[in-house]
mmCIF file with all atom_site columns, C-alpha atoms and ligand atoms in Angstrom:
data_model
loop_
_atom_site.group_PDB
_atom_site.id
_atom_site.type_symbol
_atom_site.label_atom_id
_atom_site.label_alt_id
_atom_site.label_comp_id
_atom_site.label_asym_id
_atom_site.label_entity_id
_atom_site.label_seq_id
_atom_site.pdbx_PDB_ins_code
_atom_site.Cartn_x
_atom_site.Cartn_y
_atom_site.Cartn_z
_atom_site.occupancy
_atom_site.B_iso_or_equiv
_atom_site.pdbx_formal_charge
_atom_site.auth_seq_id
_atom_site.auth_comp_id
_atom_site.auth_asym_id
_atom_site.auth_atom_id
_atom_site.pdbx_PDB_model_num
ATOM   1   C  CA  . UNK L 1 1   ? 8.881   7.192   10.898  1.00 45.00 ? 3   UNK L CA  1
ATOM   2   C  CA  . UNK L 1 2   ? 8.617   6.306   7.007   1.00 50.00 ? 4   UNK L CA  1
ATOM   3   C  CA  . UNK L 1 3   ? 6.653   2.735   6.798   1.00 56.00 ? 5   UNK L CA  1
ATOM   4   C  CA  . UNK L 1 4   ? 8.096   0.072   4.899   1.00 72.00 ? 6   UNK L CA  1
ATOM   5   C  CA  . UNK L 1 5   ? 6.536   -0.271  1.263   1.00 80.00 ? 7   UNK L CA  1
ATOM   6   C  CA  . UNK L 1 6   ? 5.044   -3.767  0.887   1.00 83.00 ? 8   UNK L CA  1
ATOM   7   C  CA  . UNK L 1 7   ? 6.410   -5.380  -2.147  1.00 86.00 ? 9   UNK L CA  1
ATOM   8   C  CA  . UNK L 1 8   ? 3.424   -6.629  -3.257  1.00 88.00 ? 10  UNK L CA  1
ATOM   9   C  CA  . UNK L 1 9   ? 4.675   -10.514 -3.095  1.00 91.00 ? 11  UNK L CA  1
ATOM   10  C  CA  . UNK L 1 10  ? 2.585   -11.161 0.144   1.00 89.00 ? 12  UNK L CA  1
ATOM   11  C  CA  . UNK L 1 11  ? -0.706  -11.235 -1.966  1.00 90.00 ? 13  UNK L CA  1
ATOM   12  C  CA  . UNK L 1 12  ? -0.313  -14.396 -4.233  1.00 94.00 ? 14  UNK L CA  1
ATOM   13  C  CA  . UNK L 1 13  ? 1.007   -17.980 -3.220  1.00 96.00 ? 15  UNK L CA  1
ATOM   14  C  CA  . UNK L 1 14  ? -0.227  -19.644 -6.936  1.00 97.00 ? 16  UNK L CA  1
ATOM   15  C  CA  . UNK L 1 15  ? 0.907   -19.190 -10.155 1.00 98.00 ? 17  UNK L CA  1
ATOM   16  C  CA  . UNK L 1 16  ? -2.401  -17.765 -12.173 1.00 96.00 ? 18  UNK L CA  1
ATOM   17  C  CA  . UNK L 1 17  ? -0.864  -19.630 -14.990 1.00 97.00 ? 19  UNK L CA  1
ATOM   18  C  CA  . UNK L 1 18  ? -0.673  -23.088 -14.648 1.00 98.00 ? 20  UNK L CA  1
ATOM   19  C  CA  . UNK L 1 19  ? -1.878  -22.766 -10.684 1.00 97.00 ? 21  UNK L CA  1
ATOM   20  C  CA  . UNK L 1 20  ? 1.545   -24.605 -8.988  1.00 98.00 ? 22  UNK L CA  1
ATOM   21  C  CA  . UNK L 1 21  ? 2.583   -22.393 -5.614  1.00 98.00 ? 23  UNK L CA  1
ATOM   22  C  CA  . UNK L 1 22  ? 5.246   -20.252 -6.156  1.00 97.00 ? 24  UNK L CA  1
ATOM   23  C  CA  . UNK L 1 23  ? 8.331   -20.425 -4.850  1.00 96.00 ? 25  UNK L CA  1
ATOM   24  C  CA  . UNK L 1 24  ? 10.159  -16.713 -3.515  1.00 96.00 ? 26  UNK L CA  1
ATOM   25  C  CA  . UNK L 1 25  ? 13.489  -16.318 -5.657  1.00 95.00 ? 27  UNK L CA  1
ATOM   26  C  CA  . UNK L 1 26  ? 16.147  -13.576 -6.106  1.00 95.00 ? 28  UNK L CA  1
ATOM   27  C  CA  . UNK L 1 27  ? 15.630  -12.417 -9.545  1.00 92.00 ? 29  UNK L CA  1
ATOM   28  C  CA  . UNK L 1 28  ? 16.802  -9.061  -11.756 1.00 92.00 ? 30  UNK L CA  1
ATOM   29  C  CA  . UNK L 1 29  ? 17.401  -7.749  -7.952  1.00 93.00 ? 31  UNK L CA  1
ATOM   30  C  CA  . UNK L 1 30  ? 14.970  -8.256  -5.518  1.00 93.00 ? 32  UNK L CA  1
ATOM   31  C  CA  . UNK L 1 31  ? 12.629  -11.085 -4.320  1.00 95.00 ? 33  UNK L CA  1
ATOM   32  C  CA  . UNK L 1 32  ? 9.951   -12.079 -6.923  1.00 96.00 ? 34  UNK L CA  1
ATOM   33  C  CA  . UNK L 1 33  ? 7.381   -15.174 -7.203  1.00 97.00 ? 35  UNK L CA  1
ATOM   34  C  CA  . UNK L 1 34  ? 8.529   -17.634 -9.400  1.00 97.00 ? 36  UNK L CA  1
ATOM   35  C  CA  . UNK L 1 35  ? 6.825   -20.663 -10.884 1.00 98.00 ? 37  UNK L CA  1
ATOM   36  C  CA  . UNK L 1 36  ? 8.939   -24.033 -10.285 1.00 97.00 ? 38  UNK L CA  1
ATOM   37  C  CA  . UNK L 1 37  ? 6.224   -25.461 -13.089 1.00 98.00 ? 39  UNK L CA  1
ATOM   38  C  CA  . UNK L 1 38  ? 5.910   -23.239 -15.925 1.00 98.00 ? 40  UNK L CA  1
ATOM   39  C  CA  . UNK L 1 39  ? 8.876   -20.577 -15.306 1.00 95.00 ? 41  UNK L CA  1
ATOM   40  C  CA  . UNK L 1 40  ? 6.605   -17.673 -14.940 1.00 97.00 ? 42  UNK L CA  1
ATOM   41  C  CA  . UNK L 1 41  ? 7.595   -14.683 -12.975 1.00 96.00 ? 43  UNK L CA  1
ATOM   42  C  CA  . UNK L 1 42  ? 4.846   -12.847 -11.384 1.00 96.00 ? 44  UNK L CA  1
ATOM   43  C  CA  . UNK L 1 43  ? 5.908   -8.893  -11.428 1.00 95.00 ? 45  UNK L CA  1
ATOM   44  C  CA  . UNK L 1 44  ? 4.383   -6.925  -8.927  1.00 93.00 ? 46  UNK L CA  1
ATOM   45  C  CA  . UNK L 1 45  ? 3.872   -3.642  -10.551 1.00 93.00 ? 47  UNK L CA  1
ATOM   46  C  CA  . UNK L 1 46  ? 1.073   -0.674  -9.585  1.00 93.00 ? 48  UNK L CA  1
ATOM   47  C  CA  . UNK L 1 47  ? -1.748  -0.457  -11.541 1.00 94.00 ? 49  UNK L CA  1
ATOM   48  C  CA  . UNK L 1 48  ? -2.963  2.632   -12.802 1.00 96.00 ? 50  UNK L CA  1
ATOM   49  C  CA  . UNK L 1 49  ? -6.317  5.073   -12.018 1.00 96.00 ? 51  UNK L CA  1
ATOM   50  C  CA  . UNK L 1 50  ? -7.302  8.302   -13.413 1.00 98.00 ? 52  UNK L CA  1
ATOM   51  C  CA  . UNK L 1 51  ? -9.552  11.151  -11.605 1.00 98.00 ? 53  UNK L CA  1
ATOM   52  C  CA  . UNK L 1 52  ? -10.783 13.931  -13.628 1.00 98.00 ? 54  UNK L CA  1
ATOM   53  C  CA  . UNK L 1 53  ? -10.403 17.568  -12.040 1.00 98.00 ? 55  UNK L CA  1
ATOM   54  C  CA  . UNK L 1 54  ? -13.796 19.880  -12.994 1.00 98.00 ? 56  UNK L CA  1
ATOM   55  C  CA  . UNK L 1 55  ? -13.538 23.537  -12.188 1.00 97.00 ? 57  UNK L CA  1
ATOM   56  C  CA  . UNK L 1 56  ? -16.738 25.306  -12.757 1.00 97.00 ? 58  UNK L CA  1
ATOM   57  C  CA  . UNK L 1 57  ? -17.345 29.039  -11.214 1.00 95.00 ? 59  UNK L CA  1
ATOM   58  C  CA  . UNK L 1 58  ? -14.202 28.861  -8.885  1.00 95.00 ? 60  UNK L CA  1
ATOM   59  C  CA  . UNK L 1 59  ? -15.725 25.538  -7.957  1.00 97.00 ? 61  UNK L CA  1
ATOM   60  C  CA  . UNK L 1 60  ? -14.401 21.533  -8.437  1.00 98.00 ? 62  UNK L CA  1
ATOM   61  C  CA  . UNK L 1 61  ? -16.718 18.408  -8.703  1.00 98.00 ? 63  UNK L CA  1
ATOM   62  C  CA  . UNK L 1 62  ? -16.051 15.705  -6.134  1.00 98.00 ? 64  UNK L CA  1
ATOM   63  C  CA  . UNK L 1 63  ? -17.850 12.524  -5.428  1.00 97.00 ? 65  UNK L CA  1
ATOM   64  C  CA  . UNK L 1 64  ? -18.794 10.755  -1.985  1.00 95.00 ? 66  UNK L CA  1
ATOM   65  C  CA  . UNK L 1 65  ? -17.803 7.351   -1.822  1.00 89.00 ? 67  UNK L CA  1
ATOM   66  C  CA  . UNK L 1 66  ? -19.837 4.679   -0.957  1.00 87.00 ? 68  UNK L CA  1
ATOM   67  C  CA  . UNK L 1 67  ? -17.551 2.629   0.598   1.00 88.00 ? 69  UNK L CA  1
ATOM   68  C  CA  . UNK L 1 68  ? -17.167 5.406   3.948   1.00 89.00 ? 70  UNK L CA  1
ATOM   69  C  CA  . UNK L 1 69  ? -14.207 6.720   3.196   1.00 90.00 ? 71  UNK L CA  1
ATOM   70  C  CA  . UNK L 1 70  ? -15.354 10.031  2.234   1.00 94.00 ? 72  UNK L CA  1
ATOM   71  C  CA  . UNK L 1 71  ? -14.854 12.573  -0.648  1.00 97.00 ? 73  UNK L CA  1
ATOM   72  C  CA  . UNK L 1 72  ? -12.780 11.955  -3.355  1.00 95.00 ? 74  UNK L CA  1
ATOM   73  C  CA  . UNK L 1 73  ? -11.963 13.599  -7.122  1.00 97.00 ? 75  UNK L CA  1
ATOM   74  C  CA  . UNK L 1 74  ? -14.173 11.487  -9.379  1.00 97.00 ? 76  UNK L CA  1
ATOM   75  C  CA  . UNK L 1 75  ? -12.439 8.434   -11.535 1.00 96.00 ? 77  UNK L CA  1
ATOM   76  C  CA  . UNK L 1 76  ? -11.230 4.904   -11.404 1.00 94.00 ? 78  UNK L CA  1
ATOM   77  C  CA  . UNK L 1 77  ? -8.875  2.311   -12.487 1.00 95.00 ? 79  UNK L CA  1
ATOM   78  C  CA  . UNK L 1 78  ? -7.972  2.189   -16.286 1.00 97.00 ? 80  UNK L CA  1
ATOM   79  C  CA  . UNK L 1 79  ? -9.234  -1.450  -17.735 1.00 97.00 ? 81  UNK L CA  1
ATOM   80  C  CA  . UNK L 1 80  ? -6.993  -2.978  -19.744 1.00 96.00 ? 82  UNK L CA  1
ATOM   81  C  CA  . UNK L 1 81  ? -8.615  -2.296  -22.910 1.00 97.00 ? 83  UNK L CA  1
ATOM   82  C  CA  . UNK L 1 82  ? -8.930  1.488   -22.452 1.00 97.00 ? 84  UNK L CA  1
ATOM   83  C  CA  . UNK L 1 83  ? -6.682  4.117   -22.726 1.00 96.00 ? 85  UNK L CA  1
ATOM   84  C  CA  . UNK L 1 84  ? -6.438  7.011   -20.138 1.00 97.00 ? 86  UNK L CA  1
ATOM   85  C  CA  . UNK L 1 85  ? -8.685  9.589   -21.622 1.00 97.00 ? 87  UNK L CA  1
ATOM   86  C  CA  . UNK L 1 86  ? -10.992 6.973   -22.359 1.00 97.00 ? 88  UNK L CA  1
ATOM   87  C  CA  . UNK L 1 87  ? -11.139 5.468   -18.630 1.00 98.00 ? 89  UNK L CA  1
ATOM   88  C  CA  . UNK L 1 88  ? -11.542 9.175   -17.469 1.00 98.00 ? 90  UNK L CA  1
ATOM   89  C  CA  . UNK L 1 89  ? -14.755 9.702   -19.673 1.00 98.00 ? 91  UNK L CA  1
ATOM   90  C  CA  . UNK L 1 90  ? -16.191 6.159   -18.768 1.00 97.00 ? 92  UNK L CA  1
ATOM   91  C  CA  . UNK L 1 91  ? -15.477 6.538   -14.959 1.00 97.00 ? 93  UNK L CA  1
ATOM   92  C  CA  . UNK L 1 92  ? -17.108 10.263  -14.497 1.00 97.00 ? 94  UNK L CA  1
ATOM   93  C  CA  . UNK L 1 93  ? -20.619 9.344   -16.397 1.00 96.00 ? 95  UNK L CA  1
ATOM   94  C  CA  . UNK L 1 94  ? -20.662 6.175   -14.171 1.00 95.00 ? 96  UNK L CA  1
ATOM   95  C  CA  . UNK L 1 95  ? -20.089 8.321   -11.044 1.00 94.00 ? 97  UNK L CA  1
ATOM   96  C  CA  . UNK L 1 96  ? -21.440 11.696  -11.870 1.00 96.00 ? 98  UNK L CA  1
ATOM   97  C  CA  . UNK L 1 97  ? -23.926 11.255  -14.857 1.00 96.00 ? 99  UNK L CA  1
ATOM   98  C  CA  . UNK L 1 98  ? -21.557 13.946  -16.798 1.00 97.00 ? 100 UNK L CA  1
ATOM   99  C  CA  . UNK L 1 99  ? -20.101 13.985  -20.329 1.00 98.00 ? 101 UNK L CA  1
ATOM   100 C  CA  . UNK L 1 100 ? -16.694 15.300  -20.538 1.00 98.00 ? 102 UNK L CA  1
ATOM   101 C  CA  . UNK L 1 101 ? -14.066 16.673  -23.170 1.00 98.00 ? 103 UNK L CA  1
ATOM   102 C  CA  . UNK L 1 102 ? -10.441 15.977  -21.180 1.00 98.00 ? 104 UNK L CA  1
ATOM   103 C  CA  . UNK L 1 103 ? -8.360  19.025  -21.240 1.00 98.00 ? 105 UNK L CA  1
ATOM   104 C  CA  . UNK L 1 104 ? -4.456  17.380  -20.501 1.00 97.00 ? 106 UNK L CA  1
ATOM   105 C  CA  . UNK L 1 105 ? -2.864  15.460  -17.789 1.00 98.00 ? 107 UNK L CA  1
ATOM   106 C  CA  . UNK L 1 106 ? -2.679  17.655  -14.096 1.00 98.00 ? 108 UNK L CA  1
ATOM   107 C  CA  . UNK L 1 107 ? -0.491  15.560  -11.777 1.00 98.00 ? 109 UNK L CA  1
ATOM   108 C  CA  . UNK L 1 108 ? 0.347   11.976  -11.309 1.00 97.00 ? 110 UNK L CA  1
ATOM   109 C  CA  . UNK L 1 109 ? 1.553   10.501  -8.087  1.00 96.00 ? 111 UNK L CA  1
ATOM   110 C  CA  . UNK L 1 110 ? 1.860   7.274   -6.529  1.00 93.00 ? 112 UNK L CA  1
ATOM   111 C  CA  . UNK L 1 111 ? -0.949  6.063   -4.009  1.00 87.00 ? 113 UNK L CA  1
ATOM   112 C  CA  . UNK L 1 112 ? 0.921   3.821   -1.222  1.00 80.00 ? 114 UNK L CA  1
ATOM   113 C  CA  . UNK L 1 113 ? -2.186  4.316   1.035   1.00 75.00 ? 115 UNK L CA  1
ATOM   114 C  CA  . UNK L 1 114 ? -3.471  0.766   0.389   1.00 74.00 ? 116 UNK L CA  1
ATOM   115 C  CA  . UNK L 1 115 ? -0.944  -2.040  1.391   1.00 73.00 ? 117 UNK L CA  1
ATOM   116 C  CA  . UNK L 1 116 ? -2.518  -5.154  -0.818  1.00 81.00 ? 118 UNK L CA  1
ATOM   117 C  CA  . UNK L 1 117 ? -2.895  -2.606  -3.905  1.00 84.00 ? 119 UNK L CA  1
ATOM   118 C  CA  . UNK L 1 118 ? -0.077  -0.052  -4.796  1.00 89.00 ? 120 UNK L CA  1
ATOM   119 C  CA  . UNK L 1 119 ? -1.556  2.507   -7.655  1.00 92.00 ? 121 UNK L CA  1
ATOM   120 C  CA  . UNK L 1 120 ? -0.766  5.301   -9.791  1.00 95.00 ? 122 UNK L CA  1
ATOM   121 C  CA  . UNK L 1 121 ? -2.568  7.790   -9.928  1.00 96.00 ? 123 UNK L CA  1
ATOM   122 C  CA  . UNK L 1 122 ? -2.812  10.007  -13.152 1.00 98.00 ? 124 UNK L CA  1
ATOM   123 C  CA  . UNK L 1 123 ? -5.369  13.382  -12.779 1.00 98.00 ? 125 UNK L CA  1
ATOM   124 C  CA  . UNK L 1 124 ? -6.347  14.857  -15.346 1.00 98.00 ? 126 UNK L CA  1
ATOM   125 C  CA  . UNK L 1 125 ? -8.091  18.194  -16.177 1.00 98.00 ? 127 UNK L CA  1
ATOM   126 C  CA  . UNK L 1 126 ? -11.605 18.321  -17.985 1.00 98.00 ? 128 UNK L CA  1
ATOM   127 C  CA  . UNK L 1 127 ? -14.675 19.585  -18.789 1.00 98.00 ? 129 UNK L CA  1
ATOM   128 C  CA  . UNK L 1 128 ? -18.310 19.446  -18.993 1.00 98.00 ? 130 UNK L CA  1
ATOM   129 C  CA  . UNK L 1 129 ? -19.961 18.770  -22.819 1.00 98.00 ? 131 UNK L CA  1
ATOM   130 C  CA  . UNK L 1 130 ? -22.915 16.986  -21.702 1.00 97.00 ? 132 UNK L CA  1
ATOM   131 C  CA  . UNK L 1 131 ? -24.883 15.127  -19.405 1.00 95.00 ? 133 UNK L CA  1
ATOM   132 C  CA  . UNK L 1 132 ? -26.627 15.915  -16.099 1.00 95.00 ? 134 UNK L CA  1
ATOM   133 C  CA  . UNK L 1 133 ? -25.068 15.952  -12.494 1.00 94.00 ? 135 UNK L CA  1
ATOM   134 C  CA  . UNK L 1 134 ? -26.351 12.867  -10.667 1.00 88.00 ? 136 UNK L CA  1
ATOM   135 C  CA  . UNK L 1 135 ? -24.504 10.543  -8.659  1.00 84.00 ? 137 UNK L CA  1
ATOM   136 C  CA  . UNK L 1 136 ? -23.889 7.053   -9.705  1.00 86.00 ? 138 UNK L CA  1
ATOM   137 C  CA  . UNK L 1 137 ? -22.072 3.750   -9.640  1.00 83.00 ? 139 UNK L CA  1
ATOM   138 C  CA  . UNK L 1 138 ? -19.737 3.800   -6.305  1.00 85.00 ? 140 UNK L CA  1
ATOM   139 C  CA  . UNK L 1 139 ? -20.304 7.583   -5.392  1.00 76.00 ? 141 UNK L CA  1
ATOM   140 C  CA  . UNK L 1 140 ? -23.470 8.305   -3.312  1.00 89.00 ? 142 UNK L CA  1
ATOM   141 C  CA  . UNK L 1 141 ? -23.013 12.022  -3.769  1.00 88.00 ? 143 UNK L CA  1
ATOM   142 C  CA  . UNK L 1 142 ? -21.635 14.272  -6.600  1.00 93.00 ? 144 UNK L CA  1
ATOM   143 C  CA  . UNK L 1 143 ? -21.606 18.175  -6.147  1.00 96.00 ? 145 UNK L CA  1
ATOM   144 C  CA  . UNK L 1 144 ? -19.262 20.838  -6.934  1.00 97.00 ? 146 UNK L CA  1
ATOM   145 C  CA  . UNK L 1 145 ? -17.441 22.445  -4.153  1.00 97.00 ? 147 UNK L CA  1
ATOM   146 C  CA  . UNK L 1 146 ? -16.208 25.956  -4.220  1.00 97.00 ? 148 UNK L CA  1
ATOM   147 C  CA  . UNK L 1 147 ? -11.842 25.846  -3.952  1.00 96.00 ? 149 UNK L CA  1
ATOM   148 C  CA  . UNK L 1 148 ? -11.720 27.920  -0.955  1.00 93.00 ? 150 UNK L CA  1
ATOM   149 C  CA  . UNK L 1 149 ? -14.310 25.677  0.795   1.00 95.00 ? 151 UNK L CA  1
ATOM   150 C  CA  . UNK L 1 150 ? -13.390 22.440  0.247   1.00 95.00 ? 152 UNK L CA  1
ATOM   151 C  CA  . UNK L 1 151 ? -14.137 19.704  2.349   1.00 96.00 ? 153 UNK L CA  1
ATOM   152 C  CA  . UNK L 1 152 ? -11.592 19.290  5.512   1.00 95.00 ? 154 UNK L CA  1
ATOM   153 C  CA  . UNK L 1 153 ? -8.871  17.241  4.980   1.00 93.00 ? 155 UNK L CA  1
ATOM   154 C  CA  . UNK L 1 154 ? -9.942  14.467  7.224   1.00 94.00 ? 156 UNK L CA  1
ATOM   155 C  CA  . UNK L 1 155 ? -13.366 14.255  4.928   1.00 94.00 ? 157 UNK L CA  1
ATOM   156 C  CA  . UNK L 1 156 ? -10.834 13.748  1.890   1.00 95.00 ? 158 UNK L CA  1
ATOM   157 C  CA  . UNK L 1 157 ? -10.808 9.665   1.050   1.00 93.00 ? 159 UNK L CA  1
ATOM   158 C  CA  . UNK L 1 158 ? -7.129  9.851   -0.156  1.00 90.00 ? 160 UNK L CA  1
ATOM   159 C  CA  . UNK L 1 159 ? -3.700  11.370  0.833   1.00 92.00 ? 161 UNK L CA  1
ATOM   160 C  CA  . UNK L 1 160 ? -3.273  11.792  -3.179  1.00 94.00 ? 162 UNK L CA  1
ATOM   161 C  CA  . UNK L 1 161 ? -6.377  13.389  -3.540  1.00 95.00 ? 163 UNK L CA  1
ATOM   162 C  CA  . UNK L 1 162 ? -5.903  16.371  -0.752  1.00 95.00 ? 164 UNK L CA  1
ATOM   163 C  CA  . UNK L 1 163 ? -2.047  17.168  -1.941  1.00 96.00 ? 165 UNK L CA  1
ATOM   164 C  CA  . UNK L 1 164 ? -3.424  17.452  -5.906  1.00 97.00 ? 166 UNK L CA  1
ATOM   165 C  CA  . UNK L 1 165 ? -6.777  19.594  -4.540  1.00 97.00 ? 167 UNK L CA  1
ATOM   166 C  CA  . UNK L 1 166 ? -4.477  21.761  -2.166  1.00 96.00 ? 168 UNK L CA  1
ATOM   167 C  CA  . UNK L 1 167 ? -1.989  22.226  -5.716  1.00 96.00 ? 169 UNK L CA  1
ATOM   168 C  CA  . UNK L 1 168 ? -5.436  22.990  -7.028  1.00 96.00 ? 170 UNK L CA  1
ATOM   169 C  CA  . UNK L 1 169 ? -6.573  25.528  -4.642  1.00 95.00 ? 171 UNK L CA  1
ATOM   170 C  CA  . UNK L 1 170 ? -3.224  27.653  -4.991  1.00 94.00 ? 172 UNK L CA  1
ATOM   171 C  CA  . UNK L 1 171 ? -3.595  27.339  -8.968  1.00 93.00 ? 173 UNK L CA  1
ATOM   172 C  CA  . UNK L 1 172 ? -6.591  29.608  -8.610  1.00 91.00 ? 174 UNK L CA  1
ATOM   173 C  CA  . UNK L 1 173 ? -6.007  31.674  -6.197  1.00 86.00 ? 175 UNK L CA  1
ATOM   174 C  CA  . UNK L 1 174 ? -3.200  33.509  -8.043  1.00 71.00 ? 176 UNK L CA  1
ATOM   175 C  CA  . UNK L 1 175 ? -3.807  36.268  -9.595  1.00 65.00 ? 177 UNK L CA  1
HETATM 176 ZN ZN1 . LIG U 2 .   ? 3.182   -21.740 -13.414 1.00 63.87 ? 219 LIG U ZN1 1
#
């Protein structure tokens, strides 16, 4: 059985603009939160993250979370201010003390595994220019693991995550 999507409108009752509760109106198609005040229509759109993919010797870099939910590809969400490449470089020498050069975008999917926040996912592929391995930020551990030894699926944090590392995994072992 497919679960219903949320559509995001259950997380806000006030308008962040002038701070009046919204009201739940029909509008370009669907159900949105209006402002009665100030006329502002809160969209409820995903927000984006990007994970960088390392291979080095046959092997990829992941990160353990610190949160519990186990291993993931290391990255983030984009701030506002930053573009893509730019959150991807910021995000792995938080998490995993490394430089990087990004090499071009690998996958992007949509991550519906969190009800109150719907994101999109971009991975992209990089690699090393400087810096040394150490974990930081939200990830306890960083280490590379070799592609035909990854870590079992249940040990993967994210749905995403195991689908782009299994795409990953068949990438290099053609010949
Ligand atoms: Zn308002």
């Amino acid at each position: 059985m497919v679960q219903a999507r949320p559509d995001g409108n259950h997380r806000y009752r006030f308008c962040p603009k002038c701070g009046a509760p919204f009201d739940l109106i029909e509008k370009y198609g669907r159900p949105r939160l209006a402002c009665p005040a100030c006329a502002f229509v809160f969209f409820q759109n995903p927000v984006a993250g990007v994970a960088a993919i390392i291979v080095e010797d046959g092997a990829v870099l992941l990160t353990l979370r610190g949160d519990g939910r186990g291993w993931d590809l290391p990255g983030g969400f984009i701030e506002y201010d930053e573009d893509i490449e730019e959150a991807a470089r910021r995000e792995l020498l938080e998490e995993t003390g490394l430089e990087i050069a990004i090499d071009g975008v690998y996958d992007a999917r949509s991550n519906f595994h969190g009800p109150d926040l719907h994101t999109v996912g971009i991975w992209v592929r990089a690699h090393r220019t400087g810096g040394s391995l150490i974990a930081g930020d939200d990830a306890v551990e960083a280490r590379f693991w070799p592609l035909d030894a990854l870590p079992a699926d249940s040990e993967i944090a994210f749905p995403t995550d195991r689908l782009v590392l299994a795409r990953l995994r068949e990438d290099y072992r053609r010949p």
